Amino acid sequence: MDLIGVVYSLKDPAGRGIAEYILKTLGEEKLTKCDYSTPCYRGWNFILTGFEEDVLYFDFLDEVLPVETDFYLVLSRHSSEARVKSYTVHATGNYSNTALAGGKPRELGFSHPQVMWFLLRGLYRVAHTEQEKRDYEVSYEATHHGPTSLAKPIVFIEIGSTEEEWSNRENHGVVGRVVIELLNKYPELPPCKRVIGIGGGHYPRKHTELALSENVCFGHIAPKYALDYLDREMLSQMVSKTRGGVEEVVVEKKGTRREHRELIEEFANSTSLKIRYI
């Protein structure tokens, strides 16, 4: 059986709080401790474990988690200068020639669009059934930060954006319930059209709206601020490092310049990908 590697940093109040909610809800006595990390628990189709390192530097996961692990789900905090209250999901990678937050320059991690879509929709549904959470933004984030060199897909699910939100037990419950839903259903998730996204801000709202309204799930998203680094090689990585393949490129037209669109159209034509402008 394929396992889900659910991981977090012991120094992160958001990741630690979500993990504690999951253990409490499932019943710690139902899980069996494993011996390669502390704390570590093994459930019916998942490993739940914490590490001392910051999540940006979890480059070692391939070596320490079981070989049958199918993908990694990182429970994490999210920081924002605008202090936006949020629940977000995203893939990892660096488009630019620098890697200031883990990973390698100009390298993308493997994305899992179906899992991210399931989590995004779950967060939106759960958050909007609680009146006090209606001011939380639920969104994809553009692909960013490390780790980037793992051999398996990695998905971040995050609480933003300050210590107050990271430590809030209700927030731990919102994210924890969605993660437990994933554990219960994986790998039998709803089908979706796998795509990559171009343009928009760090919170690509048009792409998020599309995923919430249609059966369209995003792998990598290259935001407007990264487009000067976009070339054929990076576009190829966006496609090749998306679990299950890609059917379409979804482009925010107002968030791209003409030269960007010409590059994307040439790439799409040469790789038999459809283009959708939003």
Coordinates of C-alpha atoms in Angstrom, one line a residue:
M1 CA 0.0 0.0 0.0
D2 CA 1.2 3.5 -0.9
L3 CA 1.8 5.7 2.2
I4 CA 1.3 9.4 2.6
G5 CA 4.2 11.0 4.4
V6 CA 2.6 13.7 6.6
V7 CA 5.5 15.8 8.0
Y8 CA 6.0 19.0 9.9
S9 CA 8.7 21.0 11.9
L10 CA 8.7 20.6 15.6
K11 CA 9.6 24.3 15.8
D12 CA 6.5 25.4 13.9
P13 CA 3.3 26.1 16.0
A14 CA 1.0 25.7 13.0
G15 CA 2.4 22.3 11.8
R16 CA 2.8 21.0 15.3
G17 CA -0.8 22.0 16.2
I18 CA -2.3 20.4 13.1
A19 CA -0.4 17.2 13.8
E20 CA -1.6 17.2 17.4
Y21 CA -5.2 17.7 16.2
I22 CA -4.9 14.7 13.8
L23 CA -3.5 12.4 16.5
K24 CA -6.1 13.4 19.0
T25 CA -9.0 13.0 16.5
L26 CA -7.8 9.6 15.2
G27 CA -6.9 8.4 18.7
E28 CA -3.2 8.1 19.4
E29 CA -3.7 4.6 20.7
K30 CA -4.8 3.5 17.2
L31 CA -1.4 4.4 15.8
T32 CA 1.9 2.5 16.1
K33 CA 5.1 4.4 16.8
C34 CA 7.9 4.0 14.3
D35 CA 11.5 4.1 15.2
Y36 CA 13.3 6.3 12.7
S37 CA 12.1 9.7 14.0
T38 CA 10.7 11.3 17.1
P39 CA 7.8 11.8 17.3
C40 CA 6.6 9.4 14.6
Y41 CA 3.3 7.5 14.2
R42 CA 2.1 5.1 11.5
G43 CA -1.5 4.9 10.6
W44 CA -3.4 2.7 8.1
N45 CA -2.0 4.5 5.0
F46 CA 0.2 7.3 6.4
I47 CA 3.2 8.2 8.4
L48 CA 2.9 11.3 10.7
T49 CA 6.3 12.6 11.9
G50 CA 8.0 15.8 13.0
F51 CA 11.6 16.9 12.5
E52 CA 13.8 19.6 14.1
E53 CA 14.6 21.2 10.7
D54 CA 12.6 24.0 9.1
V55 CA 10.2 22.7 6.5
L56 CA 12.1 24.6 3.7
Y57 CA 15.0 22.3 4.2
F58 CA 13.2 18.9 4.2
D59 CA 15.5 17.7 1.4
F60 CA 16.2 14.5 3.4
L61 CA 12.6 13.0 3.2
D62 CA 13.5 10.5 0.5
E63 CA 16.1 9.0 2.8
V64 CA 14.2 8.8 6.1
L65 CA 10.7 7.9 5.2
P66 CA 9.7 4.4 3.9
V67 CA 10.3 3.7 0.2
E68 CA 6.6 2.9 -0.2
T69 CA 5.7 6.6 0.6
D70 CA 3.8 8.0 -2.4
F71 CA 4.0 11.7 -1.7
Y72 CA 4.8 14.1 1.1
L73 CA 2.3 16.4 2.7
V74 CA 3.9 19.3 4.8
L75 CA 1.8 20.9 7.6
S76 CA 3.1 24.4 7.9
R77 CA 2.8 28.0 8.8
H78 CA 2.6 30.7 6.2
S79 CA 4.1 34.2 6.6
S80 CA 2.7 37.3 4.9
E81 CA 3.9 40.9 5.2
A82 CA 0.3 41.9 4.6
R83 CA -0.7 39.7 7.6
V84 CA -3.5 38.1 5.6
K85 CA -5.4 35.4 7.4
S86 CA -5.4 32.4 5.1
Y87 CA -5.4 28.7 4.4
T88 CA -3.2 27.9 1.4
V89 CA -1.8 25.0 -0.6
H90 CA 1.1 25.0 -3.0
A91 CA 3.9 23.2 -4.8
T92 CA 7.6 23.9 -4.3
G93 CA 10.2 25.3 -6.6
N94 CA 12.4 28.2 -7.6
Y95 CA 12.1 29.9 -10.9
S96 CA 14.9 32.4 -10.5
N97 CA 18.7 32.1 -10.4
T98 CA 18.7 32.3 -6.6
A99 CA 17.3 30.0 -3.9
L100 CA 16.8 32.2 -0.8
A101 CA 14.4 29.9 0.9
G102 CA 15.6 26.4 0.4
G103 CA 15.9 24.2 -2.7
K104 CA 18.1 24.8 -5.7
P105 CA 17.9 27.7 -8.2
R106 CA 15.8 27.1 -11.3
E107 CA 14.5 23.8 -10.0
L108 CA 11.0 22.7 -9.3
G109 CA 9.8 20.0 -7.0
F110 CA 7.2 17.4 -8.1
S111 CA 3.7 18.6 -7.7
H112 CA 0.5 16.6 -7.1
P113 CA -2.4 18.6 -8.6
Q114 CA -5.1 16.2 -7.6
V115 CA -4.1 16.3 -3.9
M116 CA -3.7 20.0 -3.9
W117 CA -7.1 20.5 -5.5
F118 CA -8.8 18.1 -3.0
L119 CA -7.2 20.1 -0.1
L120 CA -8.1 23.5 -1.6
R121 CA -11.7 22.6 -2.0
G122 CA -11.8 21.0 1.4
L123 CA -10.3 24.1 3.1
Y124 CA -12.8 26.3 1.3
R125 CA -15.8 24.1 2.3
V126 CA -14.7 23.7 6.0
A127 CA -13.7 27.4 6.4
H128 CA -16.9 28.7 5.0
T129 CA -19.1 26.6 7.3
E130 CA -17.7 28.5 10.3
Q131 CA -18.8 32.1 10.6
E132 CA -15.7 33.3 12.4
K133 CA -13.5 31.9 9.5
R134 CA -15.2 33.8 6.7
D135 CA -12.5 36.4 6.7
Y136 CA -9.8 33.8 6.0
E137 CA -8.7 33.7 2.4
V138 CA -8.5 30.2 0.9
S139 CA -6.1 30.1 -2.0
Y140 CA -3.5 28.4 -4.1
E141 CA -0.1 30.0 -3.7
A142 CA 2.3 30.2 -6.6
T143 CA 5.1 27.7 -6.7
H144 CA 7.9 28.8 -4.4
H145 CA 10.7 27.8 -1.9
G146 CA 12.2 24.5 -1.2
P147 CA 12.7 21.6 -1.0
T148 CA 13.0 21.1 -4.8
S149 CA 15.1 17.9 -5.3
L150 CA 12.9 15.2 -3.8
A151 CA 12.0 12.2 -6.0
K152 CA 8.4 12.3 -5.0
P153 CA 5.6 15.0 -5.1
I154 CA 5.5 17.4 -2.2
V155 CA 2.5 19.4 -1.2
F156 CA 2.4 22.2 1.4
I157 CA -0.8 23.0 3.3
E158 CA -0.5 26.2 5.4
I159 CA -2.1 28.5 8.0
G160 CA -1.3 32.2 7.6
S161 CA 0.0 34.6 8.5
T162 CA 1.0 35.5 12.0
E163 CA 1.8 33.8 15.4
E164 CA -1.8 34.4 16.4
E165 CA -3.2 32.4 13.5
W166 CA -0.5 29.7 13.7
S167 CA -1.2 29.0 17.3
N168 CA -5.0 29.1 17.0
R169 CA -6.5 25.7 17.8
E170 CA -9.6 26.3 15.7
N171 CA -7.3 26.8 12.7
H172 CA -5.5 23.5 13.6
G173 CA -9.0 21.9 13.4
V174 CA -9.9 23.4 10.1
V175 CA -6.7 22.1 8.4
G176 CA -6.6 18.9 10.4
R177 CA -10.2 17.9 9.4
V178 CA -9.3 18.4 5.7
V179 CA -6.1 16.4 6.0
I180 CA -8.0 13.5 7.8
E181 CA -10.5 13.6 4.9
L182 CA -7.6 13.1 2.5
L183 CA -6.2 10.2 4.5
N184 CA -9.6 8.5 4.5
K185 CA -10.1 8.8 0.8
Y186 CA -6.7 8.6 -0.8
P187 CA -6.0 7.4 -3.4
E188 CA -9.7 7.3 -4.5
L189 CA -9.9 11.1 -5.1
P190 CA -12.3 12.9 -7.5
P191 CA -11.0 13.2 -11.1
C192 CA -9.9 16.5 -12.4
K193 CA -8.2 18.1 -15.4
R194 CA -4.5 18.6 -14.6
V195 CA -3.1 21.9 -15.7
I196 CA -0.3 24.4 -15.0
G197 CA -0.9 28.1 -14.4
I198 CA 0.9 31.2 -15.7
G199 CA 0.5 34.8 -14.3
G200 CA -1.3 36.3 -11.4
G201 CA 0.0 37.3 -8.1
H202 CA 1.6 35.2 -5.4
Y203 CA -2.0 34.3 -4.4
P204 CA -3.2 33.5 -8.0
R205 CA -6.9 34.4 -7.4
K206 CA -8.2 33.7 -10.9
H207 CA -6.6 30.3 -10.9
T208 CA -8.0 29.6 -7.5
E209 CA -11.5 30.7 -8.6
L210 CA -11.3 28.4 -11.6
A211 CA -10.3 25.4 -9.5
L212 CA -13.1 26.1 -7.0
S213 CA -15.7 26.4 -9.8
E214 CA -14.6 23.7 -12.2
N215 CA -12.9 20.3 -12.2
V216 CA -9.6 21.9 -13.0
C217 CA -6.6 21.1 -10.7
F218 CA -3.3 23.0 -10.9
G219 CA 0.2 21.6 -10.5
H220 CA 2.8 24.3 -10.8
I221 CA 1.9 28.0 -11.0
A222 CA 4.4 30.6 -12.3
P223 CA 3.3 34.0 -10.9
K224 CA 3.8 37.4 -12.7
Y225 CA 6.8 38.3 -10.7
A226 CA 8.7 35.2 -11.9
L227 CA 7.9 35.5 -15.6
D228 CA 11.2 37.1 -16.5
Y229 CA 12.8 33.8 -15.6
L230 CA 10.3 31.7 -17.6
D231 CA 11.8 30.0 -20.6
R232 CA 11.2 26.7 -22.4
E233 CA 13.3 24.8 -19.9
M234 CA 11.2 26.0 -17.0
L235 CA 8.0 25.4 -18.8
S236 CA 9.2 21.8 -19.5
Q237 CA 9.9 21.3 -15.8
M238 CA 6.4 22.6 -14.9
V239 CA 5.0 19.9 -17.1
S240 CA 7.3 17.0 -16.4
K241 CA 7.2 17.6 -12.7
T242 CA 3.5 17.4 -12.4
R243 CA 2.1 14.0 -11.2
G244 CA -0.1 12.4 -13.9
G245 CA 0.8 14.7 -16.8
V246 CA -0.7 18.0 -18.0
E247 CA -3.5 18.7 -20.4
E248 CA -3.6 22.5 -20.5
V249 CA -1.8 25.7 -19.7
V250 CA -4.1 28.3 -18.0
V251 CA -2.8 31.8 -18.6
E252 CA -4.0 35.0 -16.8
K253 CA -3.9 37.3 -19.9
K254 CA -3.7 40.6 -18.0
G255 CA -0.8 39.3 -15.9
T256 CA 1.4 38.5 -18.9
R257 CA 3.2 40.5 -21.5
R258 CA 3.1 39.7 -25.2
E259 CA 6.5 38.1 -25.2
H260 CA 5.4 35.8 -22.4
R261 CA 2.3 34.7 -24.3
E262 CA 4.3 34.1 -27.5
L263 CA 6.7 31.9 -25.6
I264 CA 3.9 30.0 -24.0
E265 CA 2.0 29.5 -27.2
E266 CA 5.1 28.3 -29.0
F267 CA 5.8 25.8 -26.2
A268 CA 2.2 24.6 -26.1
N269 CA 2.0 24.1 -29.8
S270 CA 5.2 22.1 -29.8
T271 CA 4.0 19.9 -27.0
S272 CA 0.4 19.5 -28.0
L273 CA -0.9 21.3 -24.9
K274 CA -4.1 23.4 -25.0
I275 CA -4.0 27.0 -23.9
R276 CA -6.8 28.7 -21.9
Y277 CA -6.8 32.4 -21.2
I278 CA -8.6 33.7 -18.2

